[in-house]
Short mmCIF file of C-alpha atoms in Angstrom, two decimals:
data_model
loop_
_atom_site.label_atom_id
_atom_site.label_comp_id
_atom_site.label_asym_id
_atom_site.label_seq_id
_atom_site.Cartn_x
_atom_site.Cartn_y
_atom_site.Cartn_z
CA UNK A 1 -18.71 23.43 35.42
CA UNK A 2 -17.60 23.38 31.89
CA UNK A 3 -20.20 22.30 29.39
CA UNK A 4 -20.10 19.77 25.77
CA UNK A 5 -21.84 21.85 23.66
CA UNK A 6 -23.18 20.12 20.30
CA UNK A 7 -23.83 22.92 17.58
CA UNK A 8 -25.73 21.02 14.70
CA UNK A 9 -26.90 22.45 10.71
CA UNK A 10 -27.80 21.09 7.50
CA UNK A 11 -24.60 21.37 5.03
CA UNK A 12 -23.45 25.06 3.89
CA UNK A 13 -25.41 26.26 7.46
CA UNK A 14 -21.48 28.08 8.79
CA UNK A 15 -20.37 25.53 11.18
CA UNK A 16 -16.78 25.33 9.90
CA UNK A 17 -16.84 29.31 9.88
CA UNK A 18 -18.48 29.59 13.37
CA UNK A 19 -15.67 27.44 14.83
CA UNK A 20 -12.90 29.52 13.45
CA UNK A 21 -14.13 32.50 14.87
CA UNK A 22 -15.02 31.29 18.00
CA UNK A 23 -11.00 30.17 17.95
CA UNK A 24 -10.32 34.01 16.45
CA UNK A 25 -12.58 35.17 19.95
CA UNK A 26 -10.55 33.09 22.47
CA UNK A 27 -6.89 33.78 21.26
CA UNK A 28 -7.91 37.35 20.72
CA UNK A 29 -8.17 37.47 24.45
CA UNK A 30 -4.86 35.35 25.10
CA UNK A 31 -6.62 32.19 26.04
CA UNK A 32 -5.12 28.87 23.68
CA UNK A 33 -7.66 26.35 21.79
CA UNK A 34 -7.29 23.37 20.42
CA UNK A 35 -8.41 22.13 17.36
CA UNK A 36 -9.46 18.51 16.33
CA UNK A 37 -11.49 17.02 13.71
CA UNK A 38 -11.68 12.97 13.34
CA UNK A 39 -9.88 12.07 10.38
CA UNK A 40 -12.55 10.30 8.55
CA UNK A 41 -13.12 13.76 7.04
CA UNK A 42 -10.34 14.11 3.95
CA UNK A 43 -11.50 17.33 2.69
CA UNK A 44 -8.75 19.74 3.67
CA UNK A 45 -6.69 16.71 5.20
CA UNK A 46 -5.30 18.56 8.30
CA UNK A 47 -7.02 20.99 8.14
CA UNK A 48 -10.54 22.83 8.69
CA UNK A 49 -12.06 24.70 5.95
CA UNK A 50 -14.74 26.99 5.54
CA UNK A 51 -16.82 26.90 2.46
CA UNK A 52 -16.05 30.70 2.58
CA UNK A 53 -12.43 30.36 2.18
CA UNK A 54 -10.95 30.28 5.16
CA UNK A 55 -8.86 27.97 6.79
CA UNK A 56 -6.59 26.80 9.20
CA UNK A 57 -4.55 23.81 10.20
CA UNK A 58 -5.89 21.76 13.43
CA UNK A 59 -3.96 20.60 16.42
CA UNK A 60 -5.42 16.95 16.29
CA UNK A 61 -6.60 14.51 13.72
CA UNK A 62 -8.35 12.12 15.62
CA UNK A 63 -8.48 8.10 14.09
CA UNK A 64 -11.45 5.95 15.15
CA UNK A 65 -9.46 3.76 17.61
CA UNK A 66 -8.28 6.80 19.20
CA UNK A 67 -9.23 8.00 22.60
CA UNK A 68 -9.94 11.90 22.37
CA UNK A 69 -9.36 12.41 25.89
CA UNK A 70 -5.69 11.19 25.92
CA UNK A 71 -4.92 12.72 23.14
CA UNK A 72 -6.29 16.24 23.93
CA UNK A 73 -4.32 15.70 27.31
CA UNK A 74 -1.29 15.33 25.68
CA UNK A 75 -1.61 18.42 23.60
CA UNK A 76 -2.55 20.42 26.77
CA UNK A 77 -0.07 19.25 29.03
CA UNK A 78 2.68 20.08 26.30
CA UNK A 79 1.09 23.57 25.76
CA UNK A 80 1.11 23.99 29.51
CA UNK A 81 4.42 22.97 29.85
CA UNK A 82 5.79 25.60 26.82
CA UNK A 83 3.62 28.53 28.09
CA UNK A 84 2.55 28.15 31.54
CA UNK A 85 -0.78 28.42 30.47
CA UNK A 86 -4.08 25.94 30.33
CA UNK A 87 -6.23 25.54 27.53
CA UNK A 88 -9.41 26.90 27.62
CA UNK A 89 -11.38 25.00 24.95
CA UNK A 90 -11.51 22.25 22.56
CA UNK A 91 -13.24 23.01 19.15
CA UNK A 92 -14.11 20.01 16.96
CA UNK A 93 -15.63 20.21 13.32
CA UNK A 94 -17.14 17.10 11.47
CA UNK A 95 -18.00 15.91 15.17
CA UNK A 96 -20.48 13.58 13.35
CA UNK A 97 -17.78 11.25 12.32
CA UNK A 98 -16.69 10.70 15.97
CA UNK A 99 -17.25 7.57 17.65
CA UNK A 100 -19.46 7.25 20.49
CA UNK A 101 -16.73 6.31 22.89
CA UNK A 102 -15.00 9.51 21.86
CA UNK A 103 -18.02 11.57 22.29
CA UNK A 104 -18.44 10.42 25.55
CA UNK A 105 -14.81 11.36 26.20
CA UNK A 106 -15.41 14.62 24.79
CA UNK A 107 -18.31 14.54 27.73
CA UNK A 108 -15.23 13.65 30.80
CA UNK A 109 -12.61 16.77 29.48
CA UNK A 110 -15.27 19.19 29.88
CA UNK A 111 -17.21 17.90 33.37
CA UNK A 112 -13.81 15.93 34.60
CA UNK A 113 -10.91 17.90 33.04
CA UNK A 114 -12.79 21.46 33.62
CA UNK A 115 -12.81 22.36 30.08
CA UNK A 116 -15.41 23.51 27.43
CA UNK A 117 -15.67 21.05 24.13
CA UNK A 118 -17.54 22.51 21.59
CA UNK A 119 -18.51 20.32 18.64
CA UNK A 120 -19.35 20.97 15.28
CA UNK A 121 -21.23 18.79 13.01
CA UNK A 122 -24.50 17.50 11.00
CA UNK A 123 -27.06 15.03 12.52
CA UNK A 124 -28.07 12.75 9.64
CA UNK A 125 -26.37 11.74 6.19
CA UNK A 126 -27.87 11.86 2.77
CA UNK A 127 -30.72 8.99 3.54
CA UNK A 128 -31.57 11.03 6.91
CA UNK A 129 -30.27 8.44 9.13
CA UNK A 130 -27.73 9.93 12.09
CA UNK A 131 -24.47 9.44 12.17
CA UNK A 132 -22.85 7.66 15.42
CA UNK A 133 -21.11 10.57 16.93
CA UNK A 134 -24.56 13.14 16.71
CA UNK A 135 -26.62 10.68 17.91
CA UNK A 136 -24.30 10.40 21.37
CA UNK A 137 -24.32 13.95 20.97
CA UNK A 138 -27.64 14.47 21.02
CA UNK A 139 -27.99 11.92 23.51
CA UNK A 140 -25.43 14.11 26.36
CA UNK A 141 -24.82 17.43 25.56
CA UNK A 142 -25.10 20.19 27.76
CA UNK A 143 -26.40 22.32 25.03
CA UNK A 144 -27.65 21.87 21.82
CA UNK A 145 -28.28 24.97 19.15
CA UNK A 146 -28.93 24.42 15.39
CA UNK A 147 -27.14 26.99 13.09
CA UNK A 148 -29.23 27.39 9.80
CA UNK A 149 -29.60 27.37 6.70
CA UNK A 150 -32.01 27.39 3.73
CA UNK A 151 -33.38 25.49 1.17
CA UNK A 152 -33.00 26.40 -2.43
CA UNK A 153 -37.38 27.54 -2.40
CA UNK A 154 -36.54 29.32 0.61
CA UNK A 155 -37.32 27.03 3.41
CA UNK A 156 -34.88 26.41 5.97
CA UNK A 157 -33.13 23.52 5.39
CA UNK A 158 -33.16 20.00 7.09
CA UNK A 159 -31.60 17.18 5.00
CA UNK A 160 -27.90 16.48 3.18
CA UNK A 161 -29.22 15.15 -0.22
CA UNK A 162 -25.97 13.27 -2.12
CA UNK A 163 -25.40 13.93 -5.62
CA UNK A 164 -23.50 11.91 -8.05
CA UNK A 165 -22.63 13.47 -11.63
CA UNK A 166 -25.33 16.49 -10.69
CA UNK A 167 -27.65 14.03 -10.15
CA UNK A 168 -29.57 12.70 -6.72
CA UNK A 169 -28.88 9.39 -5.64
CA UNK A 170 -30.34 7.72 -2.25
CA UNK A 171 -28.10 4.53 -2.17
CA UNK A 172 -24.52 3.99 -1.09
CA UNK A 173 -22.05 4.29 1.99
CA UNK A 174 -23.10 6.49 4.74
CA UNK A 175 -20.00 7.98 4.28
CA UNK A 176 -18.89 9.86 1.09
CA UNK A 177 -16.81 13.19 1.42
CA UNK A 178 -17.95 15.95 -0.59
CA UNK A 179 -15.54 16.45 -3.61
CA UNK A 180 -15.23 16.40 -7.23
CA UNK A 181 -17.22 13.36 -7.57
CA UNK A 182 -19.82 13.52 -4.89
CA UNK A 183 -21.40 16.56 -3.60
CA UNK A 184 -24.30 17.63 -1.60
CA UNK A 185 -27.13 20.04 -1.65
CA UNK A 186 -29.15 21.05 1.57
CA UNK A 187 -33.15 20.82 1.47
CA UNK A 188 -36.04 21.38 3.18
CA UNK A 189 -38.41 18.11 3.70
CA UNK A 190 -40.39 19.00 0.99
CA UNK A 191 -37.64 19.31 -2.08
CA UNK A 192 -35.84 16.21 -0.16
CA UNK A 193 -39.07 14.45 -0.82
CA UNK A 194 -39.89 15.72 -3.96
CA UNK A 195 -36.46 14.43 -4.99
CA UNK A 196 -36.91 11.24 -3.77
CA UNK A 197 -39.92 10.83 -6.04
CA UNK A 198 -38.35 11.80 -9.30
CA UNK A 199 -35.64 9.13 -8.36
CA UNK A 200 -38.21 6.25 -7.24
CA UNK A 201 -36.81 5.85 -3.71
CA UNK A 202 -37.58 6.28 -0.41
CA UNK A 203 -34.93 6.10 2.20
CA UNK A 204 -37.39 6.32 4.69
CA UNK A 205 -38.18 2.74 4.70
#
């Protein structure tokens, strides 16, 4: 039975990069991927991109209303039909922006459609709260591995803190895409909290 495998890090932990070569692996022994990424993630637009560099366009840009199992079954049918040949696994980066519905879709193609879905993402956003689409992910997985990363003491790293103008902030929209404005720096618990304190919050509470 194929599996949904959830592979989970802190920001800057290689998840973008592990994808791509686990796409490089597969095609390098003739078997066709597909990859999708909801769009709710703008950086790149259509594309996945690795904090190293690299990057490559994906084969689905899924909306919220969208259901990831149709869709994928369209894209495999059509590849089928060109090559004669199945797919053999569904890669999805910023799985943390899926919806639960789609997660659990991303559950039926690999124990229903016989096909491995591996998803990429991060568990909790910048207050440590978890996104929708890792917390069903957590939830049903088959597997579930952390890729890490550390802290800037040294300590492997656990929580997204948002900055705004180089500076920490704990307020706002769970959602802000790392960019010119806002960007993000991976700590352990202790910095996290330490930063916390110099900015009188606690997003905790």
């Amino acid at each position: 039975m194929a599996k949904l495998y959830f592979r989970h890090g802190a920001m800057n932990s290689g998840k973008s990069t592990a994808l791509l070569q686990v796409a490089h692996n597969y095609e390098e022994r003739g078997q066709a991927v597909i990859l999708a990424k909801p769009n709710t993630d703008s950086k790149g637009e259509d594309a996945i991109v690795s904090r190293l560099g690299v990057e490559r366009s994906v084969d689905l840009l899924v909306s919220p209303n969208e259901n990831l199992r149709v869709e994928f079954t369209l894209l495999a049918n059509e590849h089928r039909a060109r090559s004669n040949s199945p797919i053999s696994c569904l890669l999805i980066d910023e799985a943390q922006f899926l919806t639960r519905d789609q997660v659990n879709q991303a559950l039926e193609i690999a124990v229903l459609d016989g096909v491995p879905v591996l998803a990429y993402g991060i568990r909790t956003d910048f207050q440590t709260k978890g996104f929708p689409g890792s917390l069903r992910l957590l939830e049903i997985a088959h597997t579930l591995e952390e890729l890490k990363t550390i802290c800037r003491c040294g300590k492997k790293a656990m929580f997204n803190a948002r900055k705004l103008g180089g500076d920490f902030i704990f307020t706002g929209n769970q959602v802000a895409i790392d960019g010119d404005v806002v960007t993000y720096e991976s700590l352990c618990a202790s910095c996290y909290f330490k930063e916390c304190e110099a900015a009188g919050a606690n997003p905790l509470q």
